[in-house]
Each structure stands twice: as structure tokens, then as C-alpha cells.
Amino acid sequence: MSKRRKLSPEERELWDRVAASTQRYRPEKPDSAETEPVLAPNAKPKPNRPELRGFQLGQHAKPCAPRHDLASGPGENLARQPVVMDRKAHKSMTRGKMKPEATLDLHGMTLAEAHPELIRFILNAQSHGKRLVLVITGKGKRGDDDGPIPRRVGVLRHQVPHWLRLMPLAPAVMQVSEAHLKHGGSGAYYVYLRRMR
């Protein structure tokens, strides 16, 4: 192994100048807990952080919506719909004071049987100049199946308002409302028809 060469006075002077112009990568640790490290001349002191008083985690968080939002019944959904027909007539209709001009009883039918029957009935009623008709769906029976997935009671009761909003019935229907108790209550619907043009 070769011995290390000693620096010449010129090299030593150059090395001292370079070393004086540099900063330590890691500051020296204080000798004790009482002494603080000396800051470099261009370093900025850290600002004092204000104390957080009376703060609780999540105090400004918005409350979460309930995770299990149960769907409302078809009667409630229809009651929230805007009134398109004459308001006086609507009030009279929902109180059961208007007599339906024709009635369709879908109670006991399957979806496949009820849909074409509803289309035929509504379009015929409109073509004959009728304005208020009653569609009976029944309230539905609670089945014997107590499985983990809940099933809707009264499939037709839920499906009929949907069918009335679709083609070919949508242009014929002006207003749909749950019937008054004397005409079947939640197991029937008043369907107010538009006049033929």
C-alpha cells in the first residue's frame, strides 16, 4: 500500500477556502438538552404554532346521509308529482267526489297479462272521450318467502304508474293519483286523461 501524500501549502490553502464556503449536510447535535443548535446565518426560525383549544376531531364534518334509504311507496311518489290538471278538479278527484267514468280491474293478473290490458283500456277510454278512469291493482299479498332479499308487496301497484309514464300511454295521461278509500285506496289509481286532439 502506498502512503498518503501530504498536501502542499498551496493545496492546503485552496482546500481551506473550499471548506469555508460550504455548509454542513447535517447540523451538529447539541452537547446537552439545555443548549440549542446554532442556526445557519441564512436559516429562518420556525414560527410558533398557535395552540388548538376546544377542537374536536370531525367537529366541522357534514353529517352522513343514512345508508339504508328505504324507497317510498308509489302513492307517496305520485303525491309529490306536480299538479298538471285543473287544481279544483284535482282536489275533488283526490277526495273521492268525482265518479270514475270507467274501471279496469287488474287484480290477480300477471305483469304479462296486465300491461297490454292497461294499454287497451286507457287508449279506448281516451278515444271515447272519457276523462277520469279508475285502475284497480290490488294492494298485493305478502308472500311466504322470508328470504334475505326483501320483495315488493303488490307488483302491479308499483308497476302501473311506471307504465302510465311510458309510450304509448304517456301522451294520453295527464295525471295519476292514488284513489280515495271509497274507490280502493292504495290498491287503485285515478287516471285523468287528456282530451283527444
Coordinates of N, CA and C in Angstrom, one line a residue:
M1 N 0.8 -1.2 0.0 CA 0.0 0.0 0.0 C 0.9 1.2 0.0
S2 N 0.5 2.2 -0.8 CA 1.3 3.5 -0.9 C 0.8 4.4 0.2
K3 N 1.8 5.2 0.7 CA 1.5 6.1 1.8 C 0.8 7.3 1.2
R4 N -0.1 7.9 2.1 CA -0.8 9.1 1.6 C 0.2 10.3 1.5
R5 N 0.0 11.0 0.4 CA 0.9 12.2 0.1 C 0.4 13.4 0.9
K6 N 1.2 14.1 1.5 CA 0.8 15.3 2.2 C 0.6 16.5 1.3
L7 N -0.4 17.3 1.7 CA -0.8 18.5 0.8 C 0.3 19.5 0.9
S8 N 0.5 20.1 -0.3 CA 1.4 21.2 -0.3 C 0.7 22.5 0.3
P9 N 1.5 23.5 0.7 CA 0.9 24.7 1.3 C -0.2 25.3 0.3
E10 N 0.1 25.3 -1.0 CA -0.9 25.9 -1.9 C -2.2 25.1 -1.9
E11 N -2.0 23.7 -1.9 CA -3.2 22.8 -1.9 C -4.0 23.0 -0.6
R12 N -3.3 23.1 0.5 CA -3.9 23.3 1.8 C -4.7 24.5 1.9
E13 N -4.2 25.6 1.3 CA -4.9 26.9 1.3 C -6.1 26.8 0.4
L14 N -6.0 26.2 -0.7 CA -7.2 26.0 -1.6 C -8.3 25.2 -0.9
W15 N -7.9 24.1 -0.2 CA -8.8 23.3 0.5 C -9.5 24.0 1.6
D16 N -8.8 24.8 2.3 CA -9.4 25.6 3.4 C -10.4 26.6 2.9
R17 N -10.1 27.2 1.7 CA -11.1 28.2 1.2 C -12.4 27.5 0.7
V18 N -12.3 26.3 0.1 CA -13.5 25.5 -0.3 C -14.3 25.1 0.9
A19 N -13.6 24.6 1.9 CA -14.3 24.1 3.1 C -15.0 25.2 3.8
A20 N -14.4 26.4 3.8 CA -15.1 27.6 4.5 C -16.4 28.0 3.8
S21 N -16.4 27.8 2.5 CA -17.6 28.2 1.7 C -18.8 27.2 1.7
T22 N -18.6 26.1 2.3 CA -19.6 25.0 2.3 C -20.4 25.0 3.7
Q23 N -21.5 24.4 3.7 CA -22.3 24.2 4.9 C -22.4 22.7 5.2
R24 N -22.5 22.5 6.5 CA -22.6 21.1 6.9 C -23.9 20.4 6.4
Y25 N -23.8 19.2 6.0 CA -25.0 18.5 5.5 C -26.0 18.2 6.7
R26 N -25.4 17.8 7.8 CA -26.2 17.5 9.0 C -25.7 18.5 10.0
P27 N -26.6 19.2 10.7 CA -26.1 20.1 11.7 C -25.6 19.4 12.9
E28 N -24.7 20.0 13.6 CA -24.1 19.3 14.8 C -25.1 19.2 15.9
K29 N -25.1 18.0 16.6 CA -26.1 17.8 17.7 C -25.7 18.7 18.8
P30 N -26.7 19.2 19.6 CA -26.3 20.0 20.8 C -25.6 19.1 21.8
D31 N -24.8 19.7 22.6 CA -24.0 19.0 23.6 C -24.9 18.5 24.7
S32 N -26.0 19.2 25.1 CA -26.9 18.8 26.1 C -28.3 19.2 25.7
A33 N -29.3 18.8 26.5 CA -30.7 19.2 26.2 C -30.9 20.7 26.4
E34 N -30.1 21.3 27.2 CA -30.3 22.8 27.5 C -29.8 23.7 26.4
T35 N -28.8 23.2 25.7 CA -28.2 24.0 24.6 C -29.0 23.7 23.3
E36 N -29.3 24.7 22.5 CA -29.9 24.6 21.3 C -28.9 24.7 20.1
P37 N -29.2 24.0 19.0 CA -28.3 24.1 17.9 C -28.3 25.5 17.3
V38 N -27.1 25.9 16.9 CA -26.9 27.3 16.3 C -27.4 27.2 14.9
L39 N -28.3 28.2 14.6 CA -28.9 28.2 13.2 C -27.9 28.8 12.2
A40 N -27.9 28.3 11.0 CA -27.1 28.9 10.0 C -27.5 30.3 9.8
P41 N -26.6 31.2 9.3 CA -27.0 32.6 9.1 C -28.2 32.8 8.2
N42 N -28.4 32.0 7.2 CA -29.5 32.3 6.2 C -30.7 31.4 6.6
A43 N -30.7 30.6 7.6 CA -31.9 29.8 8.0 C -32.9 30.7 8.7
K44 N -34.2 30.4 8.5 CA -35.3 31.2 9.1 C -35.8 30.4 10.3
P45 N -36.0 31.1 11.4 CA -36.6 30.3 12.6 C -38.0 29.9 12.3
K46 N -38.4 28.7 12.9 CA -39.7 28.2 12.7 C -40.7 29.0 13.4
P47 N -41.9 29.4 12.8 CA -42.9 30.2 13.5 C -43.5 29.3 14.6
N48 N -43.9 30.0 15.7 CA -44.6 29.3 16.8 C -46.0 29.0 16.3
R49 N -46.5 27.7 16.5 CA -47.8 27.3 16.0 C -48.8 27.6 17.2
P50 N -49.9 28.2 16.8 CA -50.9 28.5 17.9 C -51.5 27.2 18.5
E51 N -51.8 27.3 19.7 CA -52.4 26.1 20.4 C -53.8 25.9 19.9
L52 N -54.2 24.7 19.7 CA -55.6 24.4 19.3 C -56.4 24.1 20.5
R53 N -57.2 25.1 20.9 CA -58.1 24.9 22.1 C -59.5 24.7 21.7
G54 N -60.2 23.8 22.4 CA -61.6 23.5 22.1 C -61.8 22.8 20.8
F55 N -60.9 22.1 20.3 CA -61.0 21.5 19.0 C -61.3 20.0 19.2
Q56 N -62.3 19.5 18.4 CA -62.7 18.1 18.5 C -62.6 17.6 17.0
L57 N -62.0 16.4 16.9 CA -61.9 15.8 15.6 C -63.3 15.6 14.9
G58 N -63.4 16.1 13.7 CA -64.6 16.0 13.0 C -65.8 16.9 13.3
Q59 N -65.4 18.0 14.1 CA -66.5 18.9 14.5 C -67.1 19.7 13.4
H60 N -66.4 19.9 12.3 CA -67.0 20.6 11.1 C -67.4 19.7 10.0
A61 N -67.3 18.4 10.2 CA -67.7 17.4 9.2 C -69.2 17.4 9.0
K62 N -69.6 17.3 7.7 CA -71.1 17.2 7.4 C -71.6 15.8 7.8
P63 N -72.8 15.8 8.4 CA -73.4 14.5 8.7 C -73.7 13.7 7.5
C64 N -73.4 12.4 7.6 CA -73.6 11.4 6.5 C -75.1 11.1 6.3
A65 N -75.5 11.0 5.1 CA -76.9 10.5 4.8 C -77.1 9.1 5.3
P66 N -78.3 8.7 5.7 CA -78.5 7.3 6.1 C -78.2 6.4 5.0
R67 N -77.5 5.3 5.3 CA -77.1 4.4 4.3 C -78.2 3.5 3.7
H68 N -79.2 3.2 4.6 CA -80.3 2.4 4.1 C -81.5 3.3 3.9
D69 N -81.6 3.9 2.7 CA -82.7 4.8 2.3 C -83.8 3.9 1.7
L70 N -84.9 3.7 2.5 CA -85.9 2.8 2.0 C -86.8 3.5 1.0
A71 N -87.1 2.9 -0.1 CA -87.8 3.5 -1.2 C -89.3 3.8 -0.7
S72 N -89.8 5.0 -1.1 CA -91.1 5.3 -0.7 C -92.1 4.6 -1.6
G73 N -93.3 4.5 -1.1 CA -94.4 3.8 -1.9 C -94.8 4.6 -3.1
P74 N -95.5 3.9 -4.0 CA -95.9 4.6 -5.2 C -96.9 5.7 -5.0
G75 N -97.8 5.6 -3.9 CA -98.7 6.7 -3.6 C -98.0 7.9 -3.2
E76 N -96.9 7.8 -2.4 CA -96.1 8.9 -1.9 C -95.4 9.6 -3.1
N77 N -94.9 8.8 -4.0 CA -94.2 9.3 -5.2 C -95.2 10.1 -6.0
L78 N -96.4 9.6 -6.2 CA -97.4 10.3 -7.0 C -97.9 11.6 -6.3
A79 N -98.0 11.6 -5.0 CA -98.4 12.8 -4.3 C -97.4 13.9 -4.4
R80 N -96.1 13.6 -4.7 CA -95.1 14.6 -4.8 C -95.0 15.2 -6.3
Q81 N -95.7 14.5 -7.2 CA -95.7 15.0 -8.6 C -96.5 16.3 -8.7
P82 N -96.0 17.2 -9.6 CA -96.8 18.5 -9.7 C -98.2 18.3 -10.3
V83 N -99.1 19.1 -9.9 CA -100.5 19.0 -10.4 C -100.5 19.7 -11.8
V84 N -100.9 18.9 -12.8 CA -100.9 19.4 -14.2 C -102.4 19.7 -14.6
M85 N -103.3 19.0 -14.1 CA -104.7 19.2 -14.4 C -105.2 20.4 -13.6
D86 N -106.5 20.7 -13.8 CA -107.1 21.8 -13.0 C -107.1 21.5 -11.5
R87 N -106.6 22.5 -10.7 CA -106.4 22.2 -9.3 C -107.7 21.9 -8.6
K88 N -108.8 22.6 -8.9 CA -110.1 22.3 -8.3 C -110.5 20.9 -8.6
A89 N -110.4 20.5 -9.8 CA -110.8 19.2 -10.2 C -109.9 18.1 -9.6
H90 N -108.6 18.4 -9.4 CA -107.7 17.5 -8.8 C -108.1 17.3 -7.3
K91 N -108.4 18.4 -6.6 CA -108.8 18.3 -5.2 C -110.1 17.5 -5.1
S92 N -111.0 17.7 -6.0 CA -112.3 17.0 -5.9 C -112.0 15.5 -6.2
M93 N -111.1 15.2 -7.1 CA -110.8 13.8 -7.5 C -110.2 13.1 -6.4
T94 N -109.1 13.7 -5.7 CA -108.4 13.0 -4.7 C -109.3 12.8 -3.4
R95 N -110.3 13.6 -3.3 CA -111.2 13.5 -2.1 C -112.3 12.5 -2.4
G96 N -112.3 11.9 -3.6 CA -113.3 10.9 -4.0 C -114.6 11.4 -4.4
K97 N -114.7 12.7 -4.7 CA -116.0 13.3 -5.0 C -116.3 13.2 -6.5
M98 N -115.3 12.9 -7.4 CA -115.6 12.7 -8.8 C -115.8 11.2 -9.0
K99 N -116.8 10.9 -9.8 CA -117.1 9.4 -10.1 C -116.3 9.0 -11.4
P100 N -115.5 8.0 -11.3 CA -114.8 7.5 -12.5 C -115.8 7.0 -13.5
E101 N -115.4 7.3 -14.8 CA -116.3 7.0 -15.9 C -116.1 5.6 -16.4
A102 N -115.0 5.0 -16.1 CA -114.7 3.6 -16.5 C -113.8 3.0 -15.5
T103 N -113.8 1.7 -15.3 CA -113.0 1.0 -14.3 C -112.3 -0.2 -15.0
L104 N -111.0 -0.4 -14.7 CA -110.3 -1.6 -15.1 C -109.8 -2.3 -13.9
D105 N -110.1 -3.6 -13.7 CA -109.6 -4.4 -12.6 C -108.5 -5.3 -13.0
L106 N -107.3 -5.0 -12.6 CA -106.1 -5.8 -13.0 C -105.8 -6.8 -11.9
H107 N -106.5 -6.7 -10.8 CA -106.2 -7.6 -9.6 C -106.2 -9.0 -10.0
G108 N -105.1 -9.7 -9.6 CA -104.9 -11.1 -9.9 C -104.3 -11.4 -11.2
M109 N -104.0 -10.4 -12.1 CA -103.4 -10.7 -13.3 C -101.8 -10.7 -13.2
T110 N -101.2 -11.3 -14.1 CA -99.7 -11.3 -14.1 C -99.3 -10.0 -14.8
L111 N -98.0 -9.7 -14.7 CA -97.5 -8.5 -15.4 C -97.7 -8.6 -16.9
A112 N -97.4 -9.8 -17.5 CA -97.6 -10.0 -18.9 C -99.0 -9.9 -19.4
E113 N -100.0 -10.2 -18.5 CA -101.4 -10.1 -18.9 C -101.9 -8.6 -18.7
A114 N -101.4 -8.0 -17.6 CA -101.9 -6.7 -17.2 C -101.5 -5.6 -18.1
H115 N -100.2 -5.6 -18.6 CA -99.7 -4.5 -19.4 C -100.5 -4.2 -20.7
P116 N -100.7 -5.3 -21.6 CA -101.5 -5.0 -22.8 C -102.9 -4.6 -22.5
E117 N -103.5 -5.1 -21.4 CA -104.9 -4.8 -21.0 C -105.0 -3.4 -20.6
L118 N -103.9 -2.9 -19.8 CA -103.9 -1.5 -19.4 C -103.8 -0.5 -20.6
I119 N -103.0 -0.9 -21.6 CA -102.8 -0.1 -22.8 C -104.1 0.0 -23.6
R120 N -104.8 -1.1 -23.8 CA -106.0 -1.2 -24.5 C -107.1 -0.3 -23.8
F121 N -107.2 -0.5 -22.5 CA -108.2 0.2 -21.7 C -108.0 1.7 -21.7
I122 N -106.8 2.2 -21.5 CA -106.6 3.7 -21.5 C -106.8 4.3 -22.8
L123 N -106.3 3.7 -23.9 CA -106.4 4.3 -25.2 C -107.9 4.2 -25.7
N124 N -108.6 3.2 -25.3 CA -110.1 3.1 -25.7 C -110.8 4.2 -24.9
A125 N -110.5 4.3 -23.6 CA -111.2 5.3 -22.8 C -111.0 6.7 -23.4
Q126 N -109.8 7.0 -23.8 CA -109.5 8.3 -24.3 C -110.2 8.6 -25.6
S127 N -110.2 7.5 -26.5 CA -110.9 7.7 -27.8 C -112.4 7.8 -27.7
H128 N -113.0 7.4 -26.5 CA -114.4 7.5 -26.3 C -114.7 8.8 -25.5
G129 N -113.7 9.7 -25.3 CA -113.9 11.0 -24.7 C -114.0 10.9 -23.1
K130 N -113.6 9.8 -22.5 CA -113.6 9.8 -21.1 C -112.4 10.5 -20.5
R131 N -112.6 11.1 -19.3 CA -111.6 11.9 -18.7 C -111.0 11.2 -17.4
L132 N -111.9 10.7 -16.6 CA -111.4 10.1 -15.3 C -111.7 8.6 -15.3
V133 N -110.7 7.8 -15.2 CA -110.9 6.3 -15.1 C -110.2 5.8 -13.9
L134 N -110.6 4.6 -13.5 CA -110.0 4.0 -12.3 C -109.4 2.7 -12.7
V135 N -108.1 2.5 -12.2 CA -107.4 1.3 -12.5 C -107.1 0.6 -11.1
I136 N -107.7 -0.6 -11.0 CA -107.6 -1.3 -9.7 C -106.4 -2.3 -9.8
T137 N -105.5 -2.2 -8.9 CA -104.3 -3.1 -9.0 C -104.3 -4.1 -7.8
G138 N -105.0 -3.7 -6.7 CA -104.9 -4.5 -5.5 C -103.7 -4.1 -4.7
K139 N -103.7 -4.4 -3.5 CA -102.6 -3.9 -2.6 C -101.5 -5.0 -2.6
G140 N -101.8 -6.2 -3.0 CA -100.7 -7.2 -3.1 C -100.7 -8.0 -1.8
K141 N -100.3 -9.3 -1.9 CA -100.2 -10.1 -0.7 C -98.7 -10.3 -0.3
R142 N -98.5 -10.4 1.0 CA -97.2 -10.7 1.5 C -96.9 -12.2 1.3
G143 N -95.9 -12.5 0.5 CA -95.6 -13.9 0.2 C -95.1 -14.7 1.4
D144 N -95.0 -16.0 1.2 CA -94.4 -16.9 2.2 C -92.9 -16.9 2.3
D145 N -92.3 -16.3 1.3 CA -90.8 -16.3 1.2 C -90.3 -15.3 2.2
D146 N -89.5 -15.7 3.2 CA -88.9 -14.8 4.1 C -87.4 -14.8 3.9
G147 N -87.0 -14.8 2.7 CA -85.6 -14.8 2.3 C -84.8 -13.5 2.7
P148 N -83.5 -13.5 2.4 CA -82.7 -12.4 2.9 C -83.0 -11.1 2.0
I149 N -83.5 -11.3 0.8 CA -83.7 -10.1 -0.1 C -85.2 -9.8 0.0
P150 N -85.5 -8.5 0.4 CA -86.9 -8.2 0.5 C -87.5 -8.0 -0.8
R151 N -88.8 -8.5 -0.9 CA -89.5 -8.3 -2.2 C -90.7 -7.3 -2.0
R152 N -90.9 -6.6 -3.1 CA -92.0 -5.6 -3.0 C -93.4 -6.3 -2.9
V153 N -94.2 -5.7 -2.1 CA -95.6 -6.3 -2.0 C -96.4 -5.5 -3.0
G154 N -97.1 -6.2 -3.8 CA -98.0 -5.5 -4.8 C -97.2 -5.1 -6.0
V155 N -96.8 -6.1 -6.8 CA -96.0 -5.8 -8.0 C -96.8 -4.9 -9.0
L156 N -98.0 -5.2 -9.2 CA -98.8 -4.3 -10.1 C -99.0 -2.9 -9.6
R157 N -99.2 -2.8 -8.3 CA -99.3 -1.5 -7.7 C -98.1 -0.6 -7.9
H158 N -96.9 -1.2 -8.0 CA -95.7 -0.5 -8.2 C -95.5 -0.2 -9.7
Q159 N -95.9 -1.2 -10.5 CA -95.6 -1.2 -12.0 C -96.6 -0.3 -12.8
V160 N -97.8 -0.2 -12.4 CA -98.8 0.6 -13.2 C -98.5 2.0 -13.4
P161 N -98.1 2.8 -12.3 CA -97.7 4.2 -12.5 C -96.5 4.3 -13.5
H162 N -95.6 3.4 -13.5 CA -94.5 3.4 -14.4 C -94.9 3.2 -15.8
W163 N -95.8 2.2 -16.0 CA -96.3 2.0 -17.4 C -97.1 3.2 -17.9
L164 N -97.8 3.9 -17.0 CA -98.5 5.1 -17.5 C -97.7 6.3 -17.9
R165 N -96.4 6.2 -17.5 CA -95.4 7.3 -17.9 C -94.7 7.0 -19.2
L166 N -94.9 5.7 -19.7 CA -94.1 5.3 -20.9 C -95.1 5.3 -22.1
M167 N -94.4 5.3 -23.3 CA -95.2 5.1 -24.5 C -95.9 3.8 -24.5
P168 N -97.0 3.6 -25.1 CA -97.8 4.6 -25.8 C -98.8 5.4 -25.0
L169 N -98.8 5.2 -23.6 CA -99.8 5.8 -22.7 C -99.4 7.2 -22.3
A170 N -98.2 7.6 -22.3 CA -97.7 8.9 -21.8 C -98.5 10.1 -22.4
P171 N -98.7 10.1 -23.7 CA -99.4 11.3 -24.3 C -100.9 11.3 -23.9
A172 N -101.4 10.2 -23.5 CA -102.9 10.1 -23.2 C -103.1 10.5 -21.7
V173 N -102.1 10.3 -20.9 CA -102.3 10.5 -19.4 C -101.9 11.9 -19.0
M174 N -102.8 12.6 -18.3 CA -102.5 13.9 -17.8 C -102.0 13.9 -16.3
Q175 N -102.7 13.1 -15.5 CA -102.4 13.0 -14.1 C -102.7 11.6 -13.6
V176 N -101.9 11.1 -12.6 CA -102.1 9.8 -12.0 C -102.1 10.1 -10.5
S177 N -103.1 9.6 -9.7 CA -103.1 9.8 -8.3 C -103.7 8.6 -7.6
E178 N -103.2 8.3 -6.4 CA -103.8 7.2 -5.6 C -105.2 7.5 -5.4
A179 N -106.1 6.4 -5.4 CA -107.5 6.6 -5.3 C -107.9 6.9 -3.9
H180 N -109.1 7.4 -3.7 CA -109.7 7.7 -2.4 C -110.1 6.3 -1.8
L181 N -110.2 6.2 -0.5 CA -110.6 4.9 0.2 C -111.9 4.3 -0.4
K182 N -112.8 5.2 -0.7 CA -114.1 4.6 -1.2 C -114.0 4.0 -2.7
H183 N -112.9 4.3 -3.3 CA -112.6 3.7 -4.7 C -111.4 2.8 -4.7
G184 N -111.0 2.3 -3.5 CA -109.9 1.3 -3.4 C -108.7 1.7 -2.7
G185 N -108.5 3.0 -2.4 CA -107.3 3.5 -1.6 C -106.0 3.2 -2.3
S186 N -105.1 2.7 -1.6 CA -103.7 2.5 -2.2 C -103.7 1.3 -3.1
G187 N -104.8 0.6 -3.3 CA -104.9 -0.6 -4.2 C -105.5 -0.2 -5.6
A188 N -105.6 1.2 -5.8 CA -106.2 1.6 -7.1 C -105.7 3.0 -7.4
Y189 N -105.8 3.4 -8.7 CA -105.3 4.7 -9.1 C -106.4 5.4 -10.0
Y190 N -106.5 6.7 -9.7 CA -107.2 7.6 -10.6 C -106.3 7.9 -11.8
V191 N -106.8 7.8 -13.0 CA -106.0 8.2 -14.1 C -106.8 9.3 -14.9
Y192 N -106.3 10.5 -14.9 CA -107.1 11.6 -15.6 C -106.5 11.7 -16.9
L193 N -107.3 11.6 -18.0 CA -106.9 11.6 -19.4 C -107.0 12.9 -20.1
R194 N -106.1 13.1 -21.1 CA -106.1 14.3 -21.9 C -107.3 14.1 -22.9
R195 N -107.8 15.3 -23.4 CA -108.8 15.2 -24.5 C -108.1 14.8 -25.8
M196 N -108.8 14.1 -26.6 CA -108.2 13.7 -28.0 C -108.2 15.0 -28.8
R197 N -107.1 15.1 -29.6 CA -107.0 16.3 -30.4 C -107.6 16.0 -31.8

